[in-house]
Amino acid sequence: MMKSSRLIISVAYSTLINLLIGCSLQHQAPEKLNTITGAFGFHFGEKIQSYKIKSEDDEVMVVEPTVIPRPNPLIERYALILDRKNKKILEINGLNHSLSQRQCLEAKQKLVDSLKETYEFEITESLENLESRPKRSLYFGESVDKSRAVVGCLMNAGFLYSNSDTLLMIRYLSPAANRALKL
């Protein structure tokens, strides 16, 4: 009886030590948040097959993809900026032109909250200019690897092809886009 109780105590003590060591290691190495590698099912640096060219210059092409791998219900239109030479994705954009100002600001905040939960930003900045025309509400985040996300509402913009004068936009920029677009 004494041997079995010592064995039980020994096993319990050993288990406790392993748990404590395991917990402290877990505590020392917290789960790292993701850096931005893409959005809507597109990934920086990949080539896409089906798109319509909207504009191009010597460095980049602006294209509208014909297939969206993971569409977001807040987004109506998507645009990609590709490196003109190798046709790889540098920037991913999502746009919505049909929201009221209030809806746009609410959607923007949801997107910002989601970004903050998902990504680790080294630098963040917010710009609220809701007093003058055009009104702006923007959020900017930059990761350690220099990938960037910008979410914003531009109001009183006067779009010809929409009943709304408000634009919700979200932009994901790869580190290579920062160099190619000379931001």
PDB file of C-alpha atoms in Angstrom:
ATOM      1  CA  MET A   1       0.000   0.000   0.000  1.00  0.00           C
ATOM      2  CA  MET A   2       2.852   2.391   0.884  1.00  0.00           C
ATOM      3  CA  LYS A   3       4.675   1.670  -2.388  1.00  0.00           C
ATOM      4  CA  SER A   4       1.613   2.331  -4.503  1.00  0.00           C
ATOM      5  CA  SER A   5       0.848   5.623  -2.733  1.00  0.00           C
ATOM      6  CA  ARG A   6       4.472   6.736  -3.204  1.00  0.00           C
ATOM      7  CA  LEU A   7       4.214   5.767  -6.849  1.00  0.00           C
ATOM      8  CA  ILE A   8       0.989   7.750  -7.229  1.00  0.00           C
ATOM      9  CA  ILE A   9       2.541  10.767  -5.486  1.00  0.00           C
ATOM     10  CA  SER A  10       5.644  10.460  -7.647  1.00  0.00           C
ATOM     11  CA  VAL A  11       3.595  10.268 -10.863  1.00  0.00           C
ATOM     12  CA  ALA A  12       1.410  13.181  -9.724  1.00  0.00           C
ATOM     13  CA  TYR A  13       4.469  15.252  -8.834  1.00  0.00           C
ATOM     14  CA  SER A  14       6.115  14.445 -12.180  1.00  0.00           C
ATOM     15  CA  THR A  15       2.905  15.345 -14.044  1.00  0.00           C
ATOM     16  CA  LEU A  16       2.624  18.607 -12.108  1.00  0.00           C
ATOM     17  CA  ILE A  17       6.226  19.548 -12.933  1.00  0.00           C
ATOM     18  CA  ASN A  18       5.657  18.753 -16.629  1.00  0.00           C
ATOM     19  CA  LEU A  19       2.463  20.818 -16.656  1.00  0.00           C
ATOM     20  CA  LEU A  20       4.175  23.754 -14.983  1.00  0.00           C
ATOM     21  CA  ILE A  21       7.105  23.613 -17.376  1.00  0.00           C
ATOM     22  CA  GLY A  22       4.765  23.248 -20.354  1.00  0.00           C
ATOM     23  CA  CYS A  23       2.617  26.180 -19.201  1.00  0.00           C
ATOM     24  CA  SER A  24       5.617  28.411 -18.627  1.00  0.00           C
ATOM     25  CA  LEU A  25       6.976  27.587 -22.080  1.00  0.00           C
ATOM     26  CA  GLN A  26       3.590  28.354 -23.571  1.00  0.00           C
ATOM     27  CA  HIS A  27       3.492  31.610 -21.611  1.00  0.00           C
ATOM     28  CA  GLN A  28       6.980  32.576 -22.794  1.00  0.00           C
ATOM     29  CA  ALA A  29       6.109  31.996 -26.458  1.00  0.00           C
ATOM     30  CA  PRO A  30       2.625  33.463 -27.009  1.00  0.00           C
ATOM     31  CA  GLU A  31       0.856  32.719 -30.245  1.00  0.00           C
ATOM     32  CA  LYS A  32       2.028  35.193 -32.846  1.00  0.00           C
ATOM     33  CA  LEU A  33      -0.583  37.015 -34.891  1.00  0.00           C
ATOM     34  CA  ASN A  34      -0.412  36.673 -38.650  1.00  0.00           C
ATOM     35  CA  THR A  35       1.253  39.073 -41.008  1.00  0.00           C
ATOM     36  CA  ILE A  36      -0.692  39.956 -44.136  1.00  0.00           C
ATOM     37  CA  THR A  37      -0.122  37.517 -46.988  1.00  0.00           C
ATOM     38  CA  GLY A  38      -3.240  38.282 -49.017  1.00  0.00           C
ATOM     39  CA  ALA A  39      -7.014  38.684 -48.851  1.00  0.00           C
ATOM     40  CA  PHE A  40     -10.258  37.358 -50.356  1.00  0.00           C
ATOM     41  CA  GLY A  41      -8.428  34.166 -51.368  1.00  0.00           C
ATOM     42  CA  PHE A  42      -5.734  36.028 -53.323  1.00  0.00           C
ATOM     43  CA  HIS A  43      -2.111  35.864 -52.151  1.00  0.00           C
ATOM     44  CA  PHE A  44       0.694  38.356 -52.652  1.00  0.00           C
ATOM     45  CA  GLY A  45       3.155  37.197 -55.280  1.00  0.00           C
ATOM     46  CA  GLU A  46       0.776  34.763 -56.990  1.00  0.00           C
ATOM     47  CA  LYS A  47      -0.281  35.012 -60.623  1.00  0.00           C
ATOM     48  CA  ILE A  48      -3.958  35.015 -61.519  1.00  0.00           C
ATOM     49  CA  GLN A  49      -5.360  33.679 -64.764  1.00  0.00           C
ATOM     50  CA  SER A  50      -8.660  35.443 -65.417  1.00  0.00           C
ATOM     51  CA  TYR A  51      -8.961  39.210 -65.197  1.00  0.00           C
ATOM     52  CA  LYS A  52      -9.917  42.340 -67.105  1.00  0.00           C
ATOM     53  CA  ILE A  53      -7.268  45.034 -67.441  1.00  0.00           C
ATOM     54  CA  LYS A  54      -8.528  48.403 -66.178  1.00  0.00           C
ATOM     55  CA  SER A  55      -5.325  50.408 -66.649  1.00  0.00           C
ATOM     56  CA  GLU A  56      -1.570  49.956 -66.867  1.00  0.00           C
ATOM     57  CA  ASP A  57       1.658  51.891 -66.914  1.00  0.00           C
ATOM     58  CA  ASP A  58       5.359  50.979 -67.100  1.00  0.00           C
ATOM     59  CA  GLU A  59       5.427  49.430 -63.608  1.00  0.00           C
ATOM     60  CA  VAL A  60       1.984  48.064 -62.732  1.00  0.00           C
ATOM     61  CA  MET A  61      -1.384  46.910 -64.100  1.00  0.00           C
ATOM     62  CA  VAL A  62      -4.738  47.507 -62.422  1.00  0.00           C
ATOM     63  CA  VAL A  63      -7.007  44.548 -63.110  1.00  0.00           C
ATOM     64  CA  GLU A  64     -10.452  43.379 -62.092  1.00  0.00           C
ATOM     65  CA  PRO A  65     -10.423  39.634 -61.339  1.00  0.00           C
ATOM     66  CA  THR A  66     -13.244  37.632 -62.928  1.00  0.00           C
ATOM     67  CA  VAL A  67     -13.179  34.970 -60.164  1.00  0.00           C
ATOM     68  CA  ILE A  68     -13.045  35.840 -56.437  1.00  0.00           C
ATOM     69  CA  PRO A  69     -11.896  32.802 -54.388  1.00  0.00           C
ATOM     70  CA  ARG A  70     -13.293  34.045 -51.036  1.00  0.00           C
ATOM     71  CA  PRO A  71     -15.667  36.980 -51.533  1.00  0.00           C
ATOM     72  CA  ASN A  72     -16.638  39.211 -48.608  1.00  0.00           C
ATOM     73  CA  PRO A  73     -20.316  40.252 -48.378  1.00  0.00           C
ATOM     74  CA  LEU A  74     -19.251  43.853 -47.610  1.00  0.00           C
ATOM     75  CA  ILE A  75     -17.364  44.128 -50.895  1.00  0.00           C
ATOM     76  CA  GLU A  76     -18.981  44.728 -54.312  1.00  0.00           C
ATOM     77  CA  ARG A  77     -15.924  45.129 -56.538  1.00  0.00           C
ATOM     78  CA  TYR A  78     -12.378  43.851 -56.374  1.00  0.00           C
ATOM     79  CA  ALA A  79      -9.260  45.235 -58.010  1.00  0.00           C
ATOM     80  CA  LEU A  80      -5.733  43.856 -58.037  1.00  0.00           C
ATOM     81  CA  ILE A  81      -2.525  45.656 -58.803  1.00  0.00           C
ATOM     82  CA  LEU A  82      -0.080  43.388 -60.588  1.00  0.00           C
ATOM     83  CA  ASP A  83       3.593  43.835 -61.328  1.00  0.00           C
ATOM     84  CA  ARG A  84       3.523  44.517 -65.069  1.00  0.00           C
ATOM     85  CA  LYS A  85       6.612  42.396 -65.824  1.00  0.00           C
ATOM     86  CA  ASN A  86       5.795  39.178 -63.986  1.00  0.00           C
ATOM     87  CA  LYS A  87       1.999  39.629 -63.482  1.00  0.00           C
ATOM     88  CA  LYS A  88       2.254  38.809 -59.747  1.00  0.00           C
ATOM     89  CA  ILE A  89      -0.127  40.379 -57.202  1.00  0.00           C
ATOM     90  CA  LEU A  90       1.258  43.420 -55.358  1.00  0.00           C
ATOM     91  CA  GLU A  91      -1.966  44.868 -53.961  1.00  0.00           C
ATOM     92  CA  ILE A  92      -5.509  43.633 -53.287  1.00  0.00           C
ATOM     93  CA  ASN A  93      -8.437  46.072 -53.110  1.00  0.00           C
ATOM     94  CA  GLY A  94     -12.067  45.680 -52.136  1.00  0.00           C
ATOM     95  CA  LEU A  95     -14.654  48.401 -52.810  1.00  0.00           C
ATOM     96  CA  ASN A  96     -18.299  49.110 -52.051  1.00  0.00           C
ATOM     97  CA  HIS A  97     -20.047  52.137 -53.571  1.00  0.00           C
ATOM     98  CA  SER A  98     -23.610  51.518 -52.384  1.00  0.00           C
ATOM     99  CA  LEU A  99     -23.508  52.234 -48.634  1.00  0.00           C
ATOM    100  CA  SER A 100     -24.818  55.265 -46.794  1.00  0.00           C
ATOM    101  CA  GLN A 101     -22.290  57.219 -44.714  1.00  0.00           C
ATOM    102  CA  ARG A 102     -23.509  55.581 -41.496  1.00  0.00           C
ATOM    103  CA  GLN A 103     -23.382  52.080 -43.033  1.00  0.00           C
ATOM    104  CA  CYS A 104     -19.904  52.747 -44.403  1.00  0.00           C
ATOM    105  CA  LEU A 105     -18.543  53.901 -41.035  1.00  0.00           C
ATOM    106  CA  GLU A 106     -20.076  50.862 -39.304  1.00  0.00           C
ATOM    107  CA  ALA A 107     -18.676  48.466 -41.927  1.00  0.00           C
ATOM    108  CA  LYS A 108     -15.271  50.166 -41.714  1.00  0.00           C
ATOM    109  CA  GLN A 109     -15.192  49.676 -37.943  1.00  0.00           C
ATOM    110  CA  LYS A 110     -16.079  45.973 -38.306  1.00  0.00           C
ATOM    111  CA  LEU A 111     -13.263  45.532 -40.819  1.00  0.00           C
ATOM    112  CA  VAL A 112     -10.781  47.404 -38.595  1.00  0.00           C
ATOM    113  CA  ASP A 113     -11.760  45.292 -35.561  1.00  0.00           C
ATOM    114  CA  SER A 114     -11.289  42.128 -37.622  1.00  0.00           C
ATOM    115  CA  LEU A 115      -7.884  43.305 -38.874  1.00  0.00           C
ATOM    116  CA  LYS A 116      -6.725  44.103 -35.341  1.00  0.00           C
ATOM    117  CA  GLU A 117      -7.774  40.621 -34.166  1.00  0.00           C
ATOM    118  CA  THR A 118      -6.053  38.863 -37.059  1.00  0.00           C
ATOM    119  CA  TYR A 119      -2.870  40.815 -37.739  1.00  0.00           C
ATOM    120  CA  GLU A 120      -0.036  42.199 -35.679  1.00  0.00           C
ATOM    121  CA  PHE A 121       0.581  45.794 -36.716  1.00  0.00           C
ATOM    122  CA  GLU A 122       3.782  47.532 -35.683  1.00  0.00           C
ATOM    123  CA  ILE A 123       2.469  50.934 -36.794  1.00  0.00           C
ATOM    124  CA  THR A 124      -1.161  52.083 -36.834  1.00  0.00           C
ATOM    125  CA  GLU A 125      -2.763  55.402 -37.590  1.00  0.00           C
ATOM    126  CA  SER A 126      -6.318  56.692 -37.846  1.00  0.00           C
ATOM    127  CA  LEU A 127      -7.504  59.759 -39.710  1.00  0.00           C
ATOM    128  CA  GLU A 128     -10.942  61.124 -38.976  1.00  0.00           C
ATOM    129  CA  ASN A 129     -11.931  64.130 -41.055  1.00  0.00           C
ATOM    130  CA  LEU A 130     -15.704  64.174 -40.797  1.00  0.00           C
ATOM    131  CA  GLU A 131     -16.167  67.957 -40.736  1.00  0.00           C
ATOM    132  CA  SER A 132     -15.218  69.044 -44.258  1.00  0.00           C
ATOM    133  CA  ARG A 133     -15.976  67.899 -47.794  1.00  0.00           C
ATOM    134  CA  PRO A 134     -14.978  65.287 -48.796  1.00  0.00           C
ATOM    135  CA  LYS A 135     -15.263  63.561 -45.460  1.00  0.00           C
ATOM    136  CA  ARG A 136     -12.761  60.811 -44.634  1.00  0.00           C
ATOM    137  CA  SER A 137     -12.399  58.119 -42.025  1.00  0.00           C
ATOM    138  CA  LEU A 138      -9.285  55.994 -42.546  1.00  0.00           C
ATOM    139  CA  TYR A 139      -7.347  53.349 -40.629  1.00  0.00           C
ATOM    140  CA  PHE A 140      -3.786  52.355 -41.561  1.00  0.00           C
ATOM    141  CA  GLY A 141      -1.802  49.406 -40.241  1.00  0.00           C
ATOM    142  CA  GLU A 142       1.714  48.251 -41.080  1.00  0.00           C
ATOM    143  CA  SER A 143       3.262  44.923 -40.063  1.00  0.00           C
ATOM    144  CA  VAL A 144       6.880  44.247 -39.164  1.00  0.00           C
ATOM    145  CA  ASP A 145       7.449  42.866 -42.686  1.00  0.00           C
ATOM    146  CA  LYS A 146       6.119  46.172 -44.163  1.00  0.00           C
ATOM    147  CA  SER A 147       2.866  44.682 -45.437  1.00  0.00           C
ATOM    148  CA  ARG A 148       0.075  47.225 -45.048  1.00  0.00           C
ATOM    149  CA  ALA A 149      -3.690  47.437 -44.730  1.00  0.00           C
ATOM    150  CA  VAL A 150      -5.807  50.551 -45.238  1.00  0.00           C
ATOM    151  CA  VAL A 151      -9.546  50.616 -44.508  1.00  0.00           C
ATOM    152  CA  GLY A 152     -11.615  53.685 -45.045  1.00  0.00           C
ATOM    153  CA  CYS A 153     -14.731  55.546 -45.961  1.00  0.00           C
ATOM    154  CA  LEU A 154     -14.661  58.458 -48.367  1.00  0.00           C
ATOM    155  CA  MET A 155     -17.886  60.442 -48.330  1.00  0.00           C
ATOM    156  CA  ASN A 156     -19.229  63.124 -50.709  1.00  0.00           C
ATOM    157  CA  ALA A 157     -17.035  61.727 -53.447  1.00  0.00           C
ATOM    158  CA  GLY A 158     -19.615  62.091 -56.267  1.00  0.00           C
ATOM    159  CA  PHE A 159     -19.323  58.810 -58.197  1.00  0.00           C
ATOM    160  CA  LEU A 160     -20.867  58.877 -61.655  1.00  0.00           C
ATOM    161  CA  TYR A 161     -21.731  55.150 -61.719  1.00  0.00           C
ATOM    162  CA  SER A 162     -23.401  54.872 -58.303  1.00  0.00           C
ATOM    163  CA  ASN A 163     -26.358  56.318 -56.431  1.00  0.00           C
ATOM    164  CA  SER A 164     -24.196  56.624 -53.329  1.00  0.00           C
ATOM    165  CA  ASP A 165     -21.593  59.328 -52.766  1.00  0.00           C
ATOM    166  CA  THR A 166     -19.760  57.094 -50.270  1.00  0.00           C
ATOM    167  CA  LEU A 167     -16.944  54.614 -50.917  1.00  0.00           C
ATOM    168  CA  LEU A 168     -15.915  51.837 -48.533  1.00  0.00           C
ATOM    169  CA  MET A 169     -12.464  50.580 -49.441  1.00  0.00           C
ATOM    170  CA  ILE A 170      -9.993  48.121 -48.050  1.00  0.00           C
ATOM    171  CA  ARG A 171      -6.480  47.853 -49.466  1.00  0.00           C
ATOM    172  CA  TYR A 172      -3.889  45.194 -48.715  1.00  0.00           C
ATOM    173  CA  LEU A 173      -0.386  46.094 -49.890  1.00  0.00           C
ATOM    174  CA  SER A 174       2.496  43.635 -50.043  1.00  0.00           C
ATOM    175  CA  PRO A 175       6.005  44.740 -49.020  1.00  0.00           C
ATOM    176  CA  ALA A 176       6.901  44.579 -52.748  1.00  0.00           C
ATOM    177  CA  ALA A 177       4.010  46.963 -53.539  1.00  0.00           C
ATOM    178  CA  ASN A 178       5.524  49.606 -51.304  1.00  0.00           C
ATOM    179  CA  ARG A 179       8.632  49.618 -53.476  1.00  0.00           C
ATOM    180  CA  ALA A 180       6.871  49.213 -56.847  1.00  0.00           C
ATOM    181  CA  LEU A 181       4.286  51.924 -56.171  1.00  0.00           C
ATOM    182  CA  LYS A 182       6.848  54.218 -54.492  1.00  0.00           C
ATOM    183  CA  LEU A 183       4.494  55.050 -51.611  1.00  0.00           C
TER     184      LEU A 183
END
